[in-house]
PDB file of C-alpha atoms in Angstrom:
ATOM      1  CA  MET A   1      29.152 -40.259 151.897  1.00  0.00           C
ATOM      2  CA  SER A   2      30.694 -39.276 155.225  1.00  0.00           C
ATOM      3  CA  SER A   3      28.877 -37.142 157.777  1.00  0.00           C
ATOM      4  CA  THR A   4      31.517 -34.425 157.358  1.00  0.00           C
ATOM      5  CA  THR A   5      30.877 -34.288 153.608  1.00  0.00           C
ATOM      6  CA  THR A   6      27.116 -34.225 154.195  1.00  0.00           C
ATOM      7  CA  GLN A   7      27.452 -31.290 156.592  1.00  0.00           C
ATOM      8  CA  ALA A   8      29.688 -29.447 154.128  1.00  0.00           C
ATOM      9  CA  ASP A   9      27.108 -30.036 151.383  1.00  0.00           C
ATOM     10  CA  SER A  10      24.351 -28.644 153.618  1.00  0.00           C
ATOM     11  CA  ARG A  11      26.366 -25.507 154.315  1.00  0.00           C
ATOM     12  CA  THR A  12      27.175 -25.105 150.623  1.00  0.00           C
ATOM     13  CA  ARG A  13      23.488 -25.482 149.747  1.00  0.00           C
ATOM     14  CA  ILE A  14      22.594 -22.704 152.187  1.00  0.00           C
ATOM     15  CA  THR A  15      25.323 -20.508 150.700  1.00  0.00           C
ATOM     16  CA  VAL A  16      24.012 -21.119 147.169  1.00  0.00           C
ATOM     17  CA  LEU A  17      20.427 -20.393 148.259  1.00  0.00           C
ATOM     18  CA  VAL A  18      21.530 -17.116 149.883  1.00  0.00           C
ATOM     19  CA  ALA A  19      23.307 -16.138 146.668  1.00  0.00           C
ATOM     20  CA  LEU A  20      20.277 -17.123 144.562  1.00  0.00           C
ATOM     21  CA  ALA A  21      17.867 -15.072 146.653  1.00  0.00           C
ATOM     22  CA  ALA A  22      20.155 -12.049 146.542  1.00  0.00           C
ATOM     23  CA  ASN A  23      20.683 -12.300 142.793  1.00  0.00           C
ATOM     24  CA  LEU A  24      16.987 -12.687 141.957  1.00  0.00           C
ATOM     25  CA  VAL A  25      16.051  -9.552 143.881  1.00  0.00           C
ATOM     26  CA  ILE A  26      19.025  -7.632 142.527  1.00  0.00           C
ATOM     27  CA  ALA A  27      18.397  -8.728 138.928  1.00  0.00           C
ATOM     28  CA  VAL A  28      14.832  -7.359 138.992  1.00  0.00           C
ATOM     29  CA  ALA A  29      15.944  -4.092 140.598  1.00  0.00           C
ATOM     30  CA  LYS A  30      18.799  -3.607 138.132  1.00  0.00           C
ATOM     31  CA  ALA A  31      16.619  -4.396 135.135  1.00  0.00           C
ATOM     32  CA  VAL A  32      13.902  -1.946 136.176  1.00  0.00           C
ATOM     33  CA  GLY A  33      16.449   0.741 137.015  1.00  0.00           C
ATOM     34  CA  GLY A  34      18.436   0.151 133.817  1.00  0.00           C
ATOM     35  CA  LEU A  35      15.367   0.386 131.585  1.00  0.00           C
ATOM     36  CA  ALA A  36      14.136   3.503 133.389  1.00  0.00           C
ATOM     37  CA  ALA A  37      17.510   5.260 133.175  1.00  0.00           C
ATOM     38  CA  HIS A  38      18.537   3.802 129.779  1.00  0.00           C
ATOM     39  CA  SER A  39      21.832   2.972 131.448  1.00  0.00           C
ATOM     40  CA  PRO A  40      24.066   0.474 129.587  1.00  0.00           C
ATOM     41  CA  ALA A  41      26.161  -0.162 132.690  1.00  0.00           C
ATOM     42  CA  LEU A  42      23.101  -0.933 134.823  1.00  0.00           C
ATOM     43  CA  LEU A  43      21.629  -3.181 132.126  1.00  0.00           C
ATOM     44  CA  SER A  44      24.958  -5.026 131.923  1.00  0.00           C
ATOM     45  CA  GLU A  45      24.795  -5.606 135.643  1.00  0.00           C
ATOM     46  CA  ALA A  46      21.200  -6.821 135.313  1.00  0.00           C
ATOM     47  CA  ALA A  47      22.368  -9.411 132.772  1.00  0.00           C
ATOM     48  CA  HIS A  48      25.187 -10.324 135.151  1.00  0.00           C
ATOM     49  CA  SER A  49      22.709 -10.975 137.981  1.00  0.00           C
ATOM     50  CA  VAL A  50      20.397 -12.991 135.706  1.00  0.00           C
ATOM     51  CA  ALA A  51      23.358 -15.154 134.676  1.00  0.00           C
ATOM     52  CA  ASP A  52      24.331 -15.646 138.314  1.00  0.00           C
ATOM     53  CA  SER A  53      20.753 -16.638 139.229  1.00  0.00           C
ATOM     54  CA  VAL A  54      20.626 -19.281 136.488  1.00  0.00           C
ATOM     55  CA  ASN A  55      24.018 -20.549 137.579  1.00  0.00           C
ATOM     56  CA  GLU A  56      22.884 -20.948 141.166  1.00  0.00           C
ATOM     57  CA  VAL A  57      20.083 -23.229 139.916  1.00  0.00           C
ATOM     58  CA  PHE A  58      22.769 -25.282 138.123  1.00  0.00           C
ATOM     59  CA  LEU A  59      24.788 -25.494 141.333  1.00  0.00           C
ATOM     60  CA  LEU A  60      21.782 -26.656 143.355  1.00  0.00           C
ATOM     61  CA  ALA A  61      21.265 -29.406 140.773  1.00  0.00           C
ATOM     62  CA  ALA A  62      24.940 -30.330 141.111  1.00  0.00           C
ATOM     63  CA  LEU A  63      24.684 -30.654 144.897  1.00  0.00           C
ATOM     64  CA  ARG A  64      21.617 -32.892 144.664  1.00  0.00           C
ATOM     65  CA  ARG A  65      22.664 -35.133 141.778  1.00  0.00           C
ATOM     66  CA  SER A  66      26.273 -35.677 142.848  1.00  0.00           C
ATOM     67  CA  ARG A  67      25.138 -37.313 146.102  1.00  0.00           C
ATOM     68  CA  ARG A  68      23.538 -40.276 144.328  1.00  0.00           C
ATOM     69  CA  PRO A  69      25.208 -43.598 145.230  1.00  0.00           C
ATOM     70  CA  ALA A  70      27.134 -45.697 142.755  1.00  0.00           C
ATOM     71  CA  ASP A  71      25.084 -48.089 140.639  1.00  0.00           C
ATOM     72  CA  ARG A  72      25.619 -50.660 137.919  1.00  0.00           C
ATOM     73  CA  ARG A  73      25.752 -48.062 135.151  1.00  0.00           C
ATOM     74  CA  HIS A  74      28.013 -45.685 137.089  1.00  0.00           C
ATOM     75  CA  PRO A  75      30.159 -47.919 139.336  1.00  0.00           C
ATOM     76  CA  PHE A  76      32.355 -45.009 140.449  1.00  0.00           C
ATOM     77  CA  GLY A  77      29.396 -42.903 141.531  1.00  0.00           C
ATOM     78  CA  TYR A  78      28.102 -39.526 140.402  1.00  0.00           C
ATOM     79  CA  GLY A  79      30.662 -37.252 142.058  1.00  0.00           C
ATOM     80  CA  LYS A  80      31.701 -35.696 138.747  1.00  0.00           C
ATOM     81  CA  GLU A  81      28.206 -34.236 138.329  1.00  0.00           C
ATOM     82  CA  ARG A  82      29.486 -31.266 140.339  1.00  0.00           C
ATOM     83  CA  PHE A  83      32.124 -30.569 137.735  1.00  0.00           C
ATOM     84  CA  PHE A  84      29.657 -30.882 134.830  1.00  0.00           C
ATOM     85  CA  TRP A  85      27.170 -28.407 136.295  1.00  0.00           C
ATOM     86  CA  SER A  86      30.014 -26.063 137.225  1.00  0.00           C
ATOM     87  CA  LEU A  87      31.063 -26.121 133.567  1.00  0.00           C
ATOM     88  CA  LEU A  88      27.523 -25.154 132.555  1.00  0.00           C
ATOM     89  CA  ALA A  89      27.649 -22.321 135.091  1.00  0.00           C
ATOM     90  CA  ALA A  90      30.861 -21.057 133.504  1.00  0.00           C
ATOM     91  CA  VAL A  91      29.211 -21.129 130.072  1.00  0.00           C
ATOM     92  CA  GLY A  92      26.251 -19.206 131.506  1.00  0.00           C
ATOM     93  CA  ILE A  93      28.528 -16.510 132.908  1.00  0.00           C
ATOM     94  CA  PHE A  94      30.245 -16.181 129.529  1.00  0.00           C
ATOM     95  CA  VAL A  95      27.130 -16.087 127.340  1.00  0.00           C
ATOM     96  CA  MET A  96      24.499 -14.356 129.473  1.00  0.00           C
ATOM     97  CA  GLY A  97      26.844 -12.061 131.376  1.00  0.00           C
ATOM     98  CA  GLY A  98      30.018 -11.379 129.416  1.00  0.00           C
ATOM     99  CA  CYS A  99      28.626 -11.275 125.868  1.00  0.00           C
ATOM    100  CA  PHE A 100      25.614  -9.126 126.807  1.00  0.00           C
ATOM    101  CA  SER A 101      27.841  -6.675 128.675  1.00  0.00           C
ATOM    102  CA  PHE A 102      30.092  -6.346 125.630  1.00  0.00           C
ATOM    103  CA  TYR A 103      27.012  -5.749 123.486  1.00  0.00           C
ATOM    104  CA  GLN A 104      25.760  -2.995 125.790  1.00  0.00           C
ATOM    105  CA  GLY A 105      29.154  -1.304 125.823  1.00  0.00           C
ATOM    106  CA  VAL A 106      29.555  -1.370 122.046  1.00  0.00           C
ATOM    107  CA  GLU A 107      26.000  -0.135 121.460  1.00  0.00           C
ATOM    108  CA  ALA A 108      26.532   2.766 123.876  1.00  0.00           C
ATOM    109  CA  LEU A 109      29.676   3.798 122.005  1.00  0.00           C
ATOM    110  CA  ARG A 110      27.964   3.532 118.627  1.00  0.00           C
ATOM    111  CA  ASN A 111      24.631   5.185 119.372  1.00  0.00           C
ATOM    112  CA  GLY A 112      25.200   7.196 122.504  1.00  0.00           C
ATOM    113  CA  ALA A 113      22.607   7.188 125.279  1.00  0.00           C
ATOM    114  CA  GLU A 114      19.680   9.220 126.443  1.00  0.00           C
ATOM    115  CA  GLU A 115      20.725  12.490 127.956  1.00  0.00           C
ATOM    116  CA  GLU A 116      17.793  12.412 130.359  1.00  0.00           C
ATOM    117  CA  LEU A 117      19.498  11.557 133.614  1.00  0.00           C
ATOM    118  CA  GLU A 118      16.563  11.731 136.024  1.00  0.00           C
ATOM    119  CA  GLY A 119      16.517   7.954 136.477  1.00  0.00           C
ATOM    120  CA  TYR A 120      20.208   7.816 137.267  1.00  0.00           C
ATOM    121  CA  VAL A 121      19.772   8.739 140.912  1.00  0.00           C
ATOM    122  CA  ALA A 122      17.421   5.790 141.358  1.00  0.00           C
ATOM    123  CA  GLY A 123      19.902   3.658 139.409  1.00  0.00           C
ATOM    124  CA  LEU A 124      22.702   4.614 141.771  1.00  0.00           C
ATOM    125  CA  VAL A 125      20.482   3.715 144.732  1.00  0.00           C
ATOM    126  CA  VAL A 126      19.803   0.311 143.152  1.00  0.00           C
ATOM    127  CA  LEU A 127      23.526  -0.285 142.679  1.00  0.00           C
ATOM    128  CA  ALA A 128      24.258   0.732 146.264  1.00  0.00           C
ATOM    129  CA  PHE A 129      21.672  -1.785 147.456  1.00  0.00           C
ATOM    130  CA  ALA A 130      23.146  -4.397 145.113  1.00  0.00           C
ATOM    131  CA  LEU A 131      26.616  -3.751 146.488  1.00  0.00           C
ATOM    132  CA  LEU A 132      25.356  -4.367 150.014  1.00  0.00           C
ATOM    133  CA  ALA A 133      23.504  -7.561 149.055  1.00  0.00           C
ATOM    134  CA  GLU A 134      26.363  -8.967 146.964  1.00  0.00           C
ATOM    135  CA  GLY A 135      28.841  -8.124 149.700  1.00  0.00           C
ATOM    136  CA  THR A 136      26.704  -9.997 152.245  1.00  0.00           C
ATOM    137  CA  SER A 137      26.503 -13.054 150.000  1.00  0.00           C
ATOM    138  CA  LEU A 138      30.258 -12.922 149.365  1.00  0.00           C
ATOM    139  CA  ALA A 139      30.958 -12.690 153.094  1.00  0.00           C
ATOM    140  CA  ARG A 140      28.819 -15.790 153.674  1.00  0.00           C
ATOM    141  CA  ALA A 141      30.688 -17.746 150.974  1.00  0.00           C
ATOM    142  CA  LEU A 142      34.113 -16.659 152.230  1.00  0.00           C
ATOM    143  CA  TYR A 143      33.158 -17.598 155.782  1.00  0.00           C
ATOM    144  CA  GLN A 144      32.218 -21.103 154.669  1.00  0.00           C
ATOM    145  CA  ALA A 145      35.430 -21.443 152.636  1.00  0.00           C
ATOM    146  CA  HIS A 146      37.387 -20.431 155.745  1.00  0.00           C
ATOM    147  CA  ARG A 147      35.575 -23.075 157.826  1.00  0.00           C
ATOM    148  CA  GLN A 148      36.393 -25.742 155.229  1.00  0.00           C
ATOM    149  CA  GLY A 149      40.124 -25.061 155.148  1.00  0.00           C
ATOM    150  CA  GLY A 150      40.745 -21.510 154.016  1.00  0.00           C
ATOM    151  CA  LEU A 151      41.017 -19.963 150.569  1.00  0.00           C
ATOM    152  CA  GLY A 152      44.516 -21.331 150.009  1.00  0.00           C
ATOM    153  CA  ASP A 153      44.249 -24.726 151.738  1.00  0.00           C
ATOM    154  CA  GLY A 154      41.373 -26.715 150.287  1.00  0.00           C
ATOM    155  CA  GLY A 155      38.460 -24.509 151.318  1.00  0.00           C
ATOM    156  CA  LEU A 156      37.505 -23.999 147.674  1.00  0.00           C
ATOM    157  CA  ARG A 157      37.796 -27.600 146.496  1.00  0.00           C
ATOM    158  CA  ASP A 158      34.010 -27.728 146.145  1.00  0.00           C
ATOM    159  CA  PRO A 159      33.286 -26.370 142.633  1.00  0.00           C
ATOM    160  CA  ALA A 160      29.843 -25.136 143.758  1.00  0.00           C
ATOM    161  CA  LEU A 161      31.325 -23.054 146.562  1.00  0.00           C
ATOM    162  CA  ARG A 162      34.186 -21.916 144.331  1.00  0.00           C
ATOM    163  CA  THR A 163      31.680 -20.740 141.716  1.00  0.00           C
ATOM    164  CA  VAL A 164      29.639 -18.794 144.279  1.00  0.00           C
ATOM    165  CA  VAL A 165      32.771 -17.064 145.596  1.00  0.00           C
ATOM    166  CA  ALA A 166      33.836 -16.208 142.044  1.00  0.00           C
ATOM    167  CA  GLU A 167      30.364 -14.937 141.101  1.00  0.00           C
ATOM    168  CA  ASP A 168      29.931 -12.820 144.221  1.00  0.00           C
ATOM    169  CA  GLY A 169      33.441 -11.411 144.024  1.00  0.00           C
ATOM    170  CA  THR A 170      32.905 -10.552 140.371  1.00  0.00           C
ATOM    171  CA  ALA A 171      29.527  -9.038 141.205  1.00  0.00           C
ATOM    172  CA  VAL A 172      31.054  -6.710 143.804  1.00  0.00           C
ATOM    173  CA  LEU A 173      33.654  -5.547 141.285  1.00  0.00           C
ATOM    174  CA  GLY A 174      31.037  -5.238 138.535  1.00  0.00           C
ATOM    175  CA  VAL A 175      28.747  -3.103 140.680  1.00  0.00           C
ATOM    176  CA  THR A 176      31.728  -0.897 141.543  1.00  0.00           C
ATOM    177  CA  PHE A 177      32.495  -0.449 137.829  1.00  0.00           C
ATOM    178  CA  ALA A 178      28.848   0.371 137.102  1.00  0.00           C
ATOM    179  CA  LEU A 179      28.656   2.893 139.944  1.00  0.00           C
ATOM    180  CA  ALA A 180      31.785   4.651 138.712  1.00  0.00           C
ATOM    181  CA  GLY A 181      30.574   4.662 135.101  1.00  0.00           C
ATOM    182  CA  MET A 182      27.130   6.041 135.926  1.00  0.00           C
ATOM    183  CA  ALA A 183      28.512   8.663 138.295  1.00  0.00           C
ATOM    184  CA  LEU A 184      31.046   9.895 135.723  1.00  0.00           C
ATOM    185  CA  HIS A 185      28.335   9.951 133.047  1.00  0.00           C
ATOM    186  CA  MET A 186      26.176  12.127 135.282  1.00  0.00           C
ATOM    187  CA  VAL A 187      29.032  14.508 136.068  1.00  0.00           C
ATOM    188  CA  THR A 188      30.505  14.826 132.571  1.00  0.00           C
ATOM    189  CA  GLY A 189      27.574  14.011 130.317  1.00  0.00           C
ATOM    190  CA  GLN A 190      29.829  11.593 128.415  1.00  0.00           C
ATOM    191  CA  VAL A 191      28.396   8.130 127.821  1.00  0.00           C
ATOM    192  CA  VAL A 192      31.864   6.784 127.100  1.00  0.00           C
ATOM    193  CA  TYR A 193      32.377   6.246 130.834  1.00  0.00           C
ATOM    194  CA  GLU A 194      29.354   3.957 131.073  1.00  0.00           C
ATOM    195  CA  ALA A 195      30.352   2.183 127.902  1.00  0.00           C
ATOM    196  CA  ALA A 196      33.790   1.585 129.370  1.00  0.00           C
ATOM    197  CA  ALA A 197      32.187   0.259 132.550  1.00  0.00           C
ATOM    198  CA  SER A 198      30.068  -2.201 130.514  1.00  0.00           C
ATOM    199  CA  LEU A 199      33.117  -3.376 128.572  1.00  0.00           C
ATOM    200  CA  ALA A 200      35.078  -3.787 131.815  1.00  0.00           C
ATOM    201  CA  ILE A 201      32.243  -5.835 133.313  1.00  0.00           C
ATOM    202  CA  GLY A 202      32.160  -7.986 130.187  1.00  0.00           C
ATOM    203  CA  ALA A 203      35.925  -8.561 130.263  1.00  0.00           C
ATOM    204  CA  LEU A 204      35.764  -9.473 133.954  1.00  0.00           C
ATOM    205  CA  LEU A 205      32.964 -11.978 133.383  1.00  0.00           C
ATOM    206  CA  VAL A 206      34.707 -13.585 130.411  1.00  0.00           C
ATOM    207  CA  TYR A 207      37.888 -14.002 132.464  1.00  0.00           C
ATOM    208  CA  VAL A 208      36.042 -15.567 135.415  1.00  0.00           C
ATOM    209  CA  ALA A 209      34.095 -17.854 133.077  1.00  0.00           C
ATOM    210  CA  TYR A 210      37.357 -18.978 131.449  1.00  0.00           C
ATOM    211  CA  ARG A 211      38.979 -19.782 134.797  1.00  0.00           C
ATOM    212  CA  LEU A 212      35.959 -21.679 136.128  1.00  0.00           C
ATOM    213  CA  GLY A 213      35.473 -23.523 132.843  1.00  0.00           C
ATOM    214  CA  ARG A 214      39.114 -24.560 132.668  1.00  0.00           C
ATOM    215  CA  GLU A 215      39.016 -25.992 136.200  1.00  0.00           C
ATOM    216  CA  ALA A 216      35.782 -27.895 135.501  1.00  0.00           C
ATOM    217  CA  ARG A 217      37.246 -29.237 132.237  1.00  0.00           C
ATOM    218  CA  ASP A 218      40.369 -30.533 133.987  1.00  0.00           C
ATOM    219  CA  GLN A 219      38.276 -32.353 136.565  1.00  0.00           C
ATOM    220  CA  LEU A 220      35.881 -33.828 134.006  1.00  0.00           C
ATOM    221  CA  ILE A 221      38.595 -35.311 131.798  1.00  0.00           C
ATOM    222  CA  GLY A 222      40.306 -36.998 134.751  1.00  0.00           C
ATOM    223  CA  GLU A 223      42.413 -34.829 137.034  1.00  0.00           C
ATOM    224  CA  ALA A 224      44.900 -36.550 139.306  1.00  0.00           C
ATOM    225  CA  ALA A 225      44.302 -36.584 143.048  1.00  0.00           C
ATOM    226  CA  ASP A 226      46.049 -34.117 145.308  1.00  0.00           C
ATOM    227  CA  PRO A 227      49.853 -34.492 144.946  1.00  0.00           C
ATOM    228  CA  ALA A 228      50.242 -34.721 148.714  1.00  0.00           C
ATOM    229  CA  ALA A 229      47.843 -37.685 148.803  1.00  0.00           C
ATOM    230  CA  ALA A 230      49.721 -39.388 145.953  1.00  0.00           C
ATOM    231  CA  ASP A 231      52.998 -38.868 147.811  1.00  0.00           C
ATOM    232  CA  ARG A 232      51.529 -40.436 150.969  1.00  0.00           C
ATOM    233  CA  ILE A 233      50.376 -43.454 148.989  1.00  0.00           C
ATOM    234  CA  ARG A 234      53.770 -43.913 147.333  1.00  0.00           C
ATOM    235  CA  GLU A 235      55.595 -43.574 150.655  1.00  0.00           C
ATOM    236  CA  LEU A 236      53.254 -46.135 152.242  1.00  0.00           C
ATOM    237  CA  LEU A 237      53.780 -48.608 149.401  1.00  0.00           C
ATOM    238  CA  CYS A 238      57.553 -48.194 149.475  1.00  0.00           C
ATOM    239  CA  ALA A 239      57.554 -48.774 153.239  1.00  0.00           C
ATOM    240  CA  GLN A 240      55.973 -52.228 152.915  1.00  0.00           C
ATOM    241  CA  PRO A 241      58.650 -54.938 153.460  1.00  0.00           C
ATOM    242  CA  GLU A 242      57.038 -57.221 150.877  1.00  0.00           C
ATOM    243  CA  ILE A 243      57.219 -54.615 148.085  1.00  0.00           C
ATOM    244  CA  ASP A 244      60.478 -54.559 146.151  1.00  0.00           C
ATOM    245  CA  SER A 245      59.576 -51.546 143.965  1.00  0.00           C
ATOM    246  CA  VAL A 246      56.641 -49.363 142.899  1.00  0.00           C
ATOM    247  CA  GLU A 247      56.635 -49.469 139.113  1.00  0.00           C
ATOM    248  CA  ALA A 248      53.677 -47.112 138.545  1.00  0.00           C
ATOM    249  CA  LEU A 249      51.097 -45.183 140.546  1.00  0.00           C
ATOM    250  CA  PHE A 250      47.995 -43.562 139.045  1.00  0.00           C
ATOM    251  CA  THR A 251      45.289 -41.515 140.758  1.00  0.00           C
ATOM    252  CA  MET A 252      42.142 -39.823 139.485  1.00  0.00           C
ATOM    253  CA  LYS A 253      39.450 -37.781 141.198  1.00  0.00           C
ATOM    254  CA  THR A 254      36.033 -39.376 140.857  1.00  0.00           C
ATOM    255  CA  GLY A 255      34.274 -36.755 142.961  1.00  0.00           C
ATOM    256  CA  LEU A 256      34.778 -34.001 145.481  1.00  0.00           C
ATOM    257  CA  GLU A 257      35.869 -36.383 148.256  1.00  0.00           C
ATOM    258  CA  SER A 258      36.639 -39.553 146.315  1.00  0.00           C
ATOM    259  CA  ALA A 259      39.480 -40.831 144.157  1.00  0.00           C
ATOM    260  CA  LEU A 260      40.586 -43.925 142.291  1.00  0.00           C
ATOM    261  CA  VAL A 261      44.056 -45.359 142.979  1.00  0.00           C
ATOM    262  CA  ALA A 262      45.824 -47.886 140.737  1.00  0.00           C
ATOM    263  CA  ALA A 263      49.357 -49.130 141.453  1.00  0.00           C
ATOM    264  CA  ARG A 264      51.715 -51.594 139.797  1.00  0.00           C
ATOM    265  CA  VAL A 265      54.164 -53.063 142.302  1.00  0.00           C
ATOM    266  CA  ASP A 266      56.844 -55.748 142.296  1.00  0.00           C
ATOM    267  CA  LEU A 267      57.042 -58.015 145.331  1.00  0.00           C
ATOM    268  CA  VAL A 268      60.158 -59.541 146.808  1.00  0.00           C
ATOM    269  CA  PRO A 269      60.819 -63.136 145.665  1.00  0.00           C
ATOM    270  CA  GLY A 270      59.682 -66.155 147.610  1.00  0.00           C
ATOM    271  CA  LEU A 271      56.061 -65.334 148.469  1.00  0.00           C
ATOM    272  CA  ASP A 272      53.405 -67.944 147.772  1.00  0.00           C
ATOM    273  CA  SER A 273      49.926 -67.164 146.476  1.00  0.00           C
ATOM    274  CA  GLU A 274      48.299 -67.001 149.930  1.00  0.00           C
ATOM    275  CA  GLU A 275      50.945 -64.599 151.193  1.00  0.00           C
ATOM    276  CA  VAL A 276      50.486 -62.394 148.126  1.00  0.00           C
ATOM    277  CA  GLU A 277      46.740 -62.259 148.713  1.00  0.00           C
ATOM    278  CA  GLU A 278      47.222 -61.323 152.361  1.00  0.00           C
ATOM    279  CA  VAL A 279      49.743 -58.640 151.410  1.00  0.00           C
ATOM    280  CA  ALA A 280      47.350 -57.179 148.807  1.00  0.00           C
ATOM    281  CA  VAL A 281      44.469 -56.970 151.289  1.00  0.00           C
ATOM    282  CA  ARG A 282      46.663 -55.418 153.974  1.00  0.00           C
ATOM    283  CA  ILE A 283      48.159 -52.848 151.595  1.00  0.00           C
ATOM    284  CA  LYS A 284      44.770 -51.740 150.277  1.00  0.00           C
ATOM    285  CA  ARG A 285      43.431 -51.423 153.808  1.00  0.00           C
ATOM    286  CA  ALA A 286      46.457 -49.349 154.827  1.00  0.00           C
ATOM    287  CA  VAL A 287      46.095 -47.060 151.799  1.00  0.00           C
ATOM    288  CA  GLY A 288      42.399 -46.561 152.530  1.00  0.00           C
ATOM    289  CA  GLU A 289      43.131 -45.618 156.150  1.00  0.00           C
ATOM    290  CA  ALA A 290      45.945 -43.237 155.191  1.00  0.00           C
ATOM    291  CA  VAL A 291      44.011 -41.570 152.346  1.00  0.00           C
ATOM    292  CA  PRO A 292      40.255 -41.725 153.120  1.00  0.00           C
ATOM    293  CA  GLU A 293      39.278 -40.285 149.728  1.00  0.00           C
ATOM    294  CA  ALA A 294      40.786 -43.369 148.016  1.00  0.00           C
ATOM    295  CA  GLU A 295      37.486 -45.203 147.673  1.00  0.00           C
ATOM    296  CA  GLN A 296      38.602 -47.519 144.860  1.00  0.00           C
ATOM    297  CA  ILE A 297      42.038 -49.120 145.083  1.00  0.00           C
ATOM    298  CA  PHE A 298      43.423 -51.475 142.469  1.00  0.00           C
ATOM    299  CA  LEU A 299      46.761 -53.301 142.665  1.00  0.00           C
ATOM    300  CA  ASP A 300      48.650 -55.017 139.871  1.00  0.00           C
ATOM    301  CA  ILE A 301      51.067 -57.271 141.756  1.00  0.00           C
ATOM    302  CA  THR A 302      53.972 -59.263 140.339  1.00  0.00           C
ATOM    303  CA  ASP A 303      57.130 -60.759 141.793  1.00  0.00           C
ATOM    304  CA  ARG A 304      60.636 -61.115 140.480  1.00  0.00           C
ATOM    305  CA  ALA A 305      60.214 -64.813 139.840  1.00  0.00           C
ATOM    306  CA  ALA A 306      57.465 -64.027 137.334  1.00  0.00           C
ATOM    307  CA  GLN A 307      59.968 -62.118 135.212  1.00  0.00           C
ATOM    308  CA  GLU A 308      62.044 -65.278 135.028  1.00  0.00           C
ATOM    309  CA  GLY A 309      59.229 -67.338 133.533  1.00  0.00           C
ATOM    310  CA  ARG A 310      57.149 -68.464 136.518  1.00  0.00           C
ATOM    311  CA  GLN A 311      53.445 -67.667 136.554  1.00  0.00           C
ATOM    312  CA  SER A 312      52.870 -64.944 139.142  1.00  0.00           C
ATOM    313  CA  PRO A 313      49.713 -64.393 141.180  1.00  0.00           C
ATOM    314  CA  ALA A 314      47.773 -61.145 140.770  1.00  0.00           C
ATOM    315  CA  ALA A 315      45.551 -59.297 143.156  1.00  0.00           C
ATOM    316  CA  THR A 316      43.138 -56.661 141.999  1.00  0.00           C
ATOM    317  CA  GLY A 317      39.918 -55.162 143.322  1.00  0.00           C
ATOM    318  CA  GLU A 318      38.378 -52.492 145.457  1.00  0.00           C
ATOM    319  CA  ARG A 319      39.475 -51.520 148.917  1.00  0.00           C
ATOM    320  CA  GLY A 320      38.907 -54.277 151.406  1.00  0.00           C
ATOM    321  CA  GLY A 321      38.529 -56.986 148.734  1.00  0.00           C
ATOM    322  CA  ALA A 322      40.892 -59.804 147.839  1.00  0.00           C
TER     323      ALA A 322
END
């Protein structure tokens, strides 16, 4: 793992720890305030914070386990651990946050709520504090994403950081919904506003969980490397004088900063076996220098003479090998 990746992981770990600390404190405050005020919106937000806290533990596990080096059982390393734990985080948001919020909203509509509103002032204070804490955590996550390339240019490639940004952004919106619902309930005496806030929080969490889960699923089942990287590899292969044509090029992410590259190329006629081996080594070295994330490079090499019945040499292996 490169020093740049290690530094990025350290910053992401700090960001996750900041989010975890904020969510643990906020979850306790929301739960106490929600039970005291019998507020469905505040209880929905408490469930939201509990879900986020559990998810941050998942993300910390992802950061630690994905750094393990490749071994005999996992020759391509453990980089995809990040995507697995991010998928679990998405499930946690859906089950513990979204479903519970829907439950609170439906129950409020069915049974109404306590008309004693003394605890609501304290509940509003708790939500105001939560808004400040969640906003601080979100600002930290956005700052790191900006340092790593910006929100629209690779800064959110790390699924752990992407999950924290999504959770904190959702939390800020959720707290805003809860504040509006509780305030309108206090003014009008109608619980429907809080119920609507709980349902809105639930819908928001389900949507975020779906988006995060879909991205983790795509990466787990074998997502191709960045199209720009694939284009650079193809251009490099086509520029080699010994390559007559690139028949196929396949890429797959094996981790946050690693990818597998497999190419089938036809060589120009007239090369002997030693020349083919030298060409294969040089091409793999060039690809590795042009696309650093290409940690495993495999070439299937043929020449035109092989198509006419002559046995052709083949060169396969990892970057830097024969």
